[in-house]
Short mmCIF file of C-alpha atoms in Angstrom, two decimals:
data_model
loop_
_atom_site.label_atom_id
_atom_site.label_comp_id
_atom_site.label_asym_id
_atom_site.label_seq_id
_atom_site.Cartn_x
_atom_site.Cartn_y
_atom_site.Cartn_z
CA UNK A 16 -30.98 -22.89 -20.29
CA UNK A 17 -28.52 -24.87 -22.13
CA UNK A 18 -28.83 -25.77 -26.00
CA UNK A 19 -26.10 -28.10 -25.59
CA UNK A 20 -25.38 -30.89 -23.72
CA UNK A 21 -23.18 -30.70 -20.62
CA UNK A 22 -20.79 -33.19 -22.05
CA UNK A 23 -20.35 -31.21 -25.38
CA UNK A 24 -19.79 -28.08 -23.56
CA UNK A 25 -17.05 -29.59 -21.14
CA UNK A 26 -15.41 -30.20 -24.07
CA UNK A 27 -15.76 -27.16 -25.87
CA UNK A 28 -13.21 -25.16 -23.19
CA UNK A 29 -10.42 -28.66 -23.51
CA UNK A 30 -11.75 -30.34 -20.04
CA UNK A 31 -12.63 -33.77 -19.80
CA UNK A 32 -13.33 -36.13 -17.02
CA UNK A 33 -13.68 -40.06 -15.71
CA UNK A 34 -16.46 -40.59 -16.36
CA UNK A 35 -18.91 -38.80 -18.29
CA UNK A 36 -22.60 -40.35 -16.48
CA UNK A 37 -21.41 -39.57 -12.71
CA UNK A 38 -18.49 -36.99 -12.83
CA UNK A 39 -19.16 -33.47 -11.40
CA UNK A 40 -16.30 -32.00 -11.62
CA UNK A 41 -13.66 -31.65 -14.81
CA UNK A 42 -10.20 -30.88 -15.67
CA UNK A 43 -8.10 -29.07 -18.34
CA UNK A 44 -4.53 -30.58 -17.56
CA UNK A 45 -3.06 -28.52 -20.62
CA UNK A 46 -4.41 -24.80 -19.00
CA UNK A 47 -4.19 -26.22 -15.75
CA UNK A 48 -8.23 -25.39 -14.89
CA UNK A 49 -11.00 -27.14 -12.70
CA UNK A 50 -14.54 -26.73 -13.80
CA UNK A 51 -17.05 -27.91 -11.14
CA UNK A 52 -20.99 -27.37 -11.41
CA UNK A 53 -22.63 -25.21 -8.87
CA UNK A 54 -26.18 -26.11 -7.40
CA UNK A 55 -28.74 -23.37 -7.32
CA UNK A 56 -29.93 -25.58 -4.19
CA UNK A 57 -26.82 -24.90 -2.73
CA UNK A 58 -26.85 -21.07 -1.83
CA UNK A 59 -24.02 -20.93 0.68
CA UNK A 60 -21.53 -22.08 -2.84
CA UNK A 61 -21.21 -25.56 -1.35
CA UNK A 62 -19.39 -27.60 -4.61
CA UNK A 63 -18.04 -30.58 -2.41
CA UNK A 64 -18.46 -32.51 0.87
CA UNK A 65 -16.43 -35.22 2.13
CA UNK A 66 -19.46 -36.96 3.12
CA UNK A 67 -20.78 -37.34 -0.30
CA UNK A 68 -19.98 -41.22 -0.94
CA UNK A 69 -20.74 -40.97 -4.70
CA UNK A 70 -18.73 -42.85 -7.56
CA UNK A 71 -17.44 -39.26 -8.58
CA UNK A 72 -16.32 -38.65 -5.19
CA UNK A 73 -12.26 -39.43 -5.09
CA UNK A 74 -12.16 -37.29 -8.59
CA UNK A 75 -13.52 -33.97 -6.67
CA UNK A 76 -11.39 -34.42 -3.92
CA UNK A 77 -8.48 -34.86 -6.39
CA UNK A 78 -9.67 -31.51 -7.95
CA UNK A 79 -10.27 -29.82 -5.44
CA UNK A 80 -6.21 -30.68 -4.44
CA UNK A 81 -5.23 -29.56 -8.04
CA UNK A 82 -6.64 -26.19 -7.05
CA UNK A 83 -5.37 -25.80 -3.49
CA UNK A 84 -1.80 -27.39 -4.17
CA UNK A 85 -0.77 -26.97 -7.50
CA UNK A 86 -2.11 -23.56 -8.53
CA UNK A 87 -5.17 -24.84 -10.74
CA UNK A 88 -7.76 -22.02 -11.23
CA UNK A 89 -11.19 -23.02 -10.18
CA UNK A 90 -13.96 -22.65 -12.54
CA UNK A 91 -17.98 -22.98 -11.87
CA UNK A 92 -21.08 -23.42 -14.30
CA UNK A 93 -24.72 -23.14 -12.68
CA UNK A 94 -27.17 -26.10 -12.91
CA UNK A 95 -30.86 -26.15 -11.84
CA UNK A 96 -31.66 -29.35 -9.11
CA UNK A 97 -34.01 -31.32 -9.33
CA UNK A 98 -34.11 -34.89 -8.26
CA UNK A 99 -35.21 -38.54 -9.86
CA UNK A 100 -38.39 -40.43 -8.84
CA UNK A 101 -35.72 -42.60 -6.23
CA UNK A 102 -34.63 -39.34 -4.65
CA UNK A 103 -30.87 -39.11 -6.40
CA UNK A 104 -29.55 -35.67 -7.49
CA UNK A 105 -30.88 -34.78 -11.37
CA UNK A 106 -29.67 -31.57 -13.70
CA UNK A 107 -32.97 -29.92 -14.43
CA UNK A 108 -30.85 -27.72 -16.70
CA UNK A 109 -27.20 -25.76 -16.92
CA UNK A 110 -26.22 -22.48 -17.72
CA UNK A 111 -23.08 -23.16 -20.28
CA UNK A 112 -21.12 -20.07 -19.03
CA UNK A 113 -17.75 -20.48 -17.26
CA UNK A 114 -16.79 -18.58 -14.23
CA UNK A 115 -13.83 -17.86 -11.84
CA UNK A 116 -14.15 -18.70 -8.21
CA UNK A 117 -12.17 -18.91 -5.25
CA UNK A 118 -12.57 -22.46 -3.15
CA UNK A 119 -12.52 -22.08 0.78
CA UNK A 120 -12.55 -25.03 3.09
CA UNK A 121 -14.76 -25.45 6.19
CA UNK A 122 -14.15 -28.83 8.18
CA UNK A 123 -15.15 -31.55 5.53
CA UNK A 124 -16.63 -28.84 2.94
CA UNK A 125 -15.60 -26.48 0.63
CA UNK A 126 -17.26 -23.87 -0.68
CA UNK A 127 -16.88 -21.16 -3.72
CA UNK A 128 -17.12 -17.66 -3.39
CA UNK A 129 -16.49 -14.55 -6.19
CA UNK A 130 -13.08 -13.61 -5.68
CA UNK A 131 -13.09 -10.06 -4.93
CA UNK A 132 -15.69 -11.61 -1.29
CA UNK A 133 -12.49 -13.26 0.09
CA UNK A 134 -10.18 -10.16 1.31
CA UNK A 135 -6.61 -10.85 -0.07
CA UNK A 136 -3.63 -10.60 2.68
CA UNK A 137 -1.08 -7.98 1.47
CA UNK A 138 1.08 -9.69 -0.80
CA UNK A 139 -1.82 -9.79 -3.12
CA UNK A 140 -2.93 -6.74 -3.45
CA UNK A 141 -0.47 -4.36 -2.80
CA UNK A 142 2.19 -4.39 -5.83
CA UNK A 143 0.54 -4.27 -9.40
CA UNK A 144 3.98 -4.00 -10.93
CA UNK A 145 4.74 -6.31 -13.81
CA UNK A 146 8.22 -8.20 -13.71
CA UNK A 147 9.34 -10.50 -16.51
CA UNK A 148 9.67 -14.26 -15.29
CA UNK A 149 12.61 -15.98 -18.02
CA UNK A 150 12.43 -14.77 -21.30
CA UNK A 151 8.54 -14.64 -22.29
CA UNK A 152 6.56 -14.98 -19.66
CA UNK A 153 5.05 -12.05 -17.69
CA UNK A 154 4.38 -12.04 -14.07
CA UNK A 155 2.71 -10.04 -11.14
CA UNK A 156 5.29 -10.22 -8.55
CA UNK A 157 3.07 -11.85 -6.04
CA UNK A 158 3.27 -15.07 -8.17
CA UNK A 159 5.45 -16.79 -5.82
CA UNK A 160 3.20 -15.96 -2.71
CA UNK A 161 0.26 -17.45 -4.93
CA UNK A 162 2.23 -20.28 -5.49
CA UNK A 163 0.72 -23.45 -3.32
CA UNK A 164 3.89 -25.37 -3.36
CA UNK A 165 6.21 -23.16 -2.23
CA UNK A 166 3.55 -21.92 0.49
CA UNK A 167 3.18 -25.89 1.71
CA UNK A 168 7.31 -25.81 2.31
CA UNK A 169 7.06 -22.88 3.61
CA UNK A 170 4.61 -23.77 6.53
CA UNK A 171 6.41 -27.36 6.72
CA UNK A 172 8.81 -25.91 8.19
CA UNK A 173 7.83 -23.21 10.14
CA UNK A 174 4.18 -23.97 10.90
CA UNK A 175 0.93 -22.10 11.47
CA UNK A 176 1.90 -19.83 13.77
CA UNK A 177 3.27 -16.36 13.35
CA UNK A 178 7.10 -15.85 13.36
CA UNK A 179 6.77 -12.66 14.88
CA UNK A 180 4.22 -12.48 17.77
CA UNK A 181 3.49 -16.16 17.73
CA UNK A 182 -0.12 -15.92 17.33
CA UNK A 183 -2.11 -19.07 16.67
CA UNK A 184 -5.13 -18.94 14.72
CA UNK A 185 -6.42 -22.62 15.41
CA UNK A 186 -5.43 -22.14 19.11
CA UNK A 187 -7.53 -18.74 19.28
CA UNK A 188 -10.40 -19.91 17.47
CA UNK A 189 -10.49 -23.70 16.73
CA UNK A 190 -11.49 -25.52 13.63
CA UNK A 191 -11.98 -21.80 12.14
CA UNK A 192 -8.22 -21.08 12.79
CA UNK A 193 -7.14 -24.54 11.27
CA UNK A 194 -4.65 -23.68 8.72
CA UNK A 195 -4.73 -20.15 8.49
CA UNK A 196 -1.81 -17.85 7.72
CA UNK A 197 -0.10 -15.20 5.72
CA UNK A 198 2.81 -16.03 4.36
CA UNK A 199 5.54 -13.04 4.06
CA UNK A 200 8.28 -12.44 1.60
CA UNK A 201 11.48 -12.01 2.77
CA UNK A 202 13.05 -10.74 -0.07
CA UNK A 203 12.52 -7.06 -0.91
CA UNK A 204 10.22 -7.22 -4.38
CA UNK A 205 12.60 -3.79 -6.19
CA UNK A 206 15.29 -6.81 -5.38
CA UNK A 207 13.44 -9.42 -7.48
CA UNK A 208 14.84 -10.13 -11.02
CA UNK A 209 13.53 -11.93 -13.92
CA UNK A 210 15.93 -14.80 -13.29
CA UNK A 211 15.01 -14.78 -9.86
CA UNK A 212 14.40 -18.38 -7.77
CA UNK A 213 12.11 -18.60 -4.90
CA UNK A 214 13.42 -20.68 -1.78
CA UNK A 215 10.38 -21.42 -0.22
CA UNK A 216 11.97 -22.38 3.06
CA UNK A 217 14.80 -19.38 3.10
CA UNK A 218 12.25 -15.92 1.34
CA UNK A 219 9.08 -16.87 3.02
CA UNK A 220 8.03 -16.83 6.48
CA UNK A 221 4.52 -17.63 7.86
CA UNK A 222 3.33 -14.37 9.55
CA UNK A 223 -0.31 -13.17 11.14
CA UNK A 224 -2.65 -10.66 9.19
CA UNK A 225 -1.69 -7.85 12.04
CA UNK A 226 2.50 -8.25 11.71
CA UNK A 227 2.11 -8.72 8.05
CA UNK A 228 0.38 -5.52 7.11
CA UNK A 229 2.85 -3.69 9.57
CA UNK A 230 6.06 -5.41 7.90
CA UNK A 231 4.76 -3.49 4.84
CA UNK A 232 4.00 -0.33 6.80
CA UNK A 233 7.12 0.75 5.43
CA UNK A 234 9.24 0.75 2.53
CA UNK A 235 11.27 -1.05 2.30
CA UNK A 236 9.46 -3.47 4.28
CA UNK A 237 10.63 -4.14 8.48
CA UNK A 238 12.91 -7.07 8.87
CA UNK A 239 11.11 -10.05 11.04
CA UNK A 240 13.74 -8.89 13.64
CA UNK A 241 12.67 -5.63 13.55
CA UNK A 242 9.09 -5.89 14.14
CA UNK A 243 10.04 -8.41 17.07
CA UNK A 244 12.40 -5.79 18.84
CA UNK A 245 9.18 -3.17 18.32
CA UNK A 246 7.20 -5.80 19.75
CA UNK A 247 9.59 -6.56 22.95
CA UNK A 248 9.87 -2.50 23.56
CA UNK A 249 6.15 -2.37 23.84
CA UNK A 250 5.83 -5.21 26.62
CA UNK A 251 8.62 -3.75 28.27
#
């Protein structure tokens, strides 16, 4: 596959790492992406376990936090297994071709996926118009619901469970559930301005799939009261 090393093509895209004889995973700090290699033994997308105990180990796991808390797109090259004559993990060859992936955590794994194999909740796919963030920078105006950080405060304060019916994913279906949301923007998006500051803790709210797509059913979108008085006529 590869003409190059793996070293010289980690550098070639600005990422570097720890340590060049054990690391698996890499950063670019300035562009703010992950690169992590992806096993052809692997054919579920498995890129990191918990119970792996190897020296490259607390790296991953910071990586893999870069790209669930702080907005770091997550990148993947393919390498061929193979293994040494003691048993330990050994790149056959690599494919030196970046691509994007989505991560997704299962109890102590996560896993990659292509993006469009991960449905999107509603914030993310239904508003393509462009707004202007500041002065230069332009922006889809999902960026804040994309944004980890304001997402964490969000659910800090309100928690996992839907502000409007109260359903609880981890309740209804266990370890599956853990940690699963929407989160819903308060703040109707033709009311968003380029100078515009999110308050994570004030414009979102943590809502279900089901109350979230029918917040949106119209325009502009329900209030959270709204959909709760809806919800009280019904069981009445």
């Amino acid at each position: 596959m590869a003409k190059i090393s793996r070293k010289k093509f980690i550098e070639s895209v600005g990422a570097t790492c720890a340590n060049w004889q054990w690391s698996w995973s890499f950063i670019n700090v300035e562009k703010k992406f992950i690169i992590f290699g992806e096993w052809d033994a692997n054919a579920d997308g498995l890129i990191f376990s918990e119970d792996w105990n190897g020296p490259g180990s607390k790296q991953s796991r910071e990586h893999i936090r870069l790209v669930e808390e702080e907005g770091y797109l997550l990148k993947t090259f393919p390498m061929e297994y193979a293994q040494t004559e003691d048993g330990k993990p050994q790149i056959k060859s690599f494919k030196p071709e970046l691509t994007v992936k989505r991560v997704f955590n299962v109890g102590s794994n996560w896993y990659v996926t292509k993006p469009e194999r991960i449905a999107l909740p509603p914030e993310e796919v239904q508003y393509p118009e462009i707004y202007e963030e500041g002065a230069t920078k332009k922006v889809s105006v999902n960026i804040y619901e994309r944004n980890s950080e304001a997402r964490r405060k969000c659910i800090a304060k309100y928690g996992y469970s839907c502000q409007v019916c109260e359903f609880d994913f981890e309740e209804k279906y266990g370890e599956l559930g853990k940690e699963f949301i929407h989160v819903h923007h308060l703040v109707p998006l033709s009311d968003i301005k380029k100078e515009y500051k999110l308050n994570p803790t004030k414009d979102l709210v943590p809502v279900c799939p089901n109350c979230h797509a029918m917040l949106h059913k119209t325009q502009p979108p329900l209030l959270i009261e709204q959909l709760k008085e809806i919800l009280r006529k019904k069981s009445t």
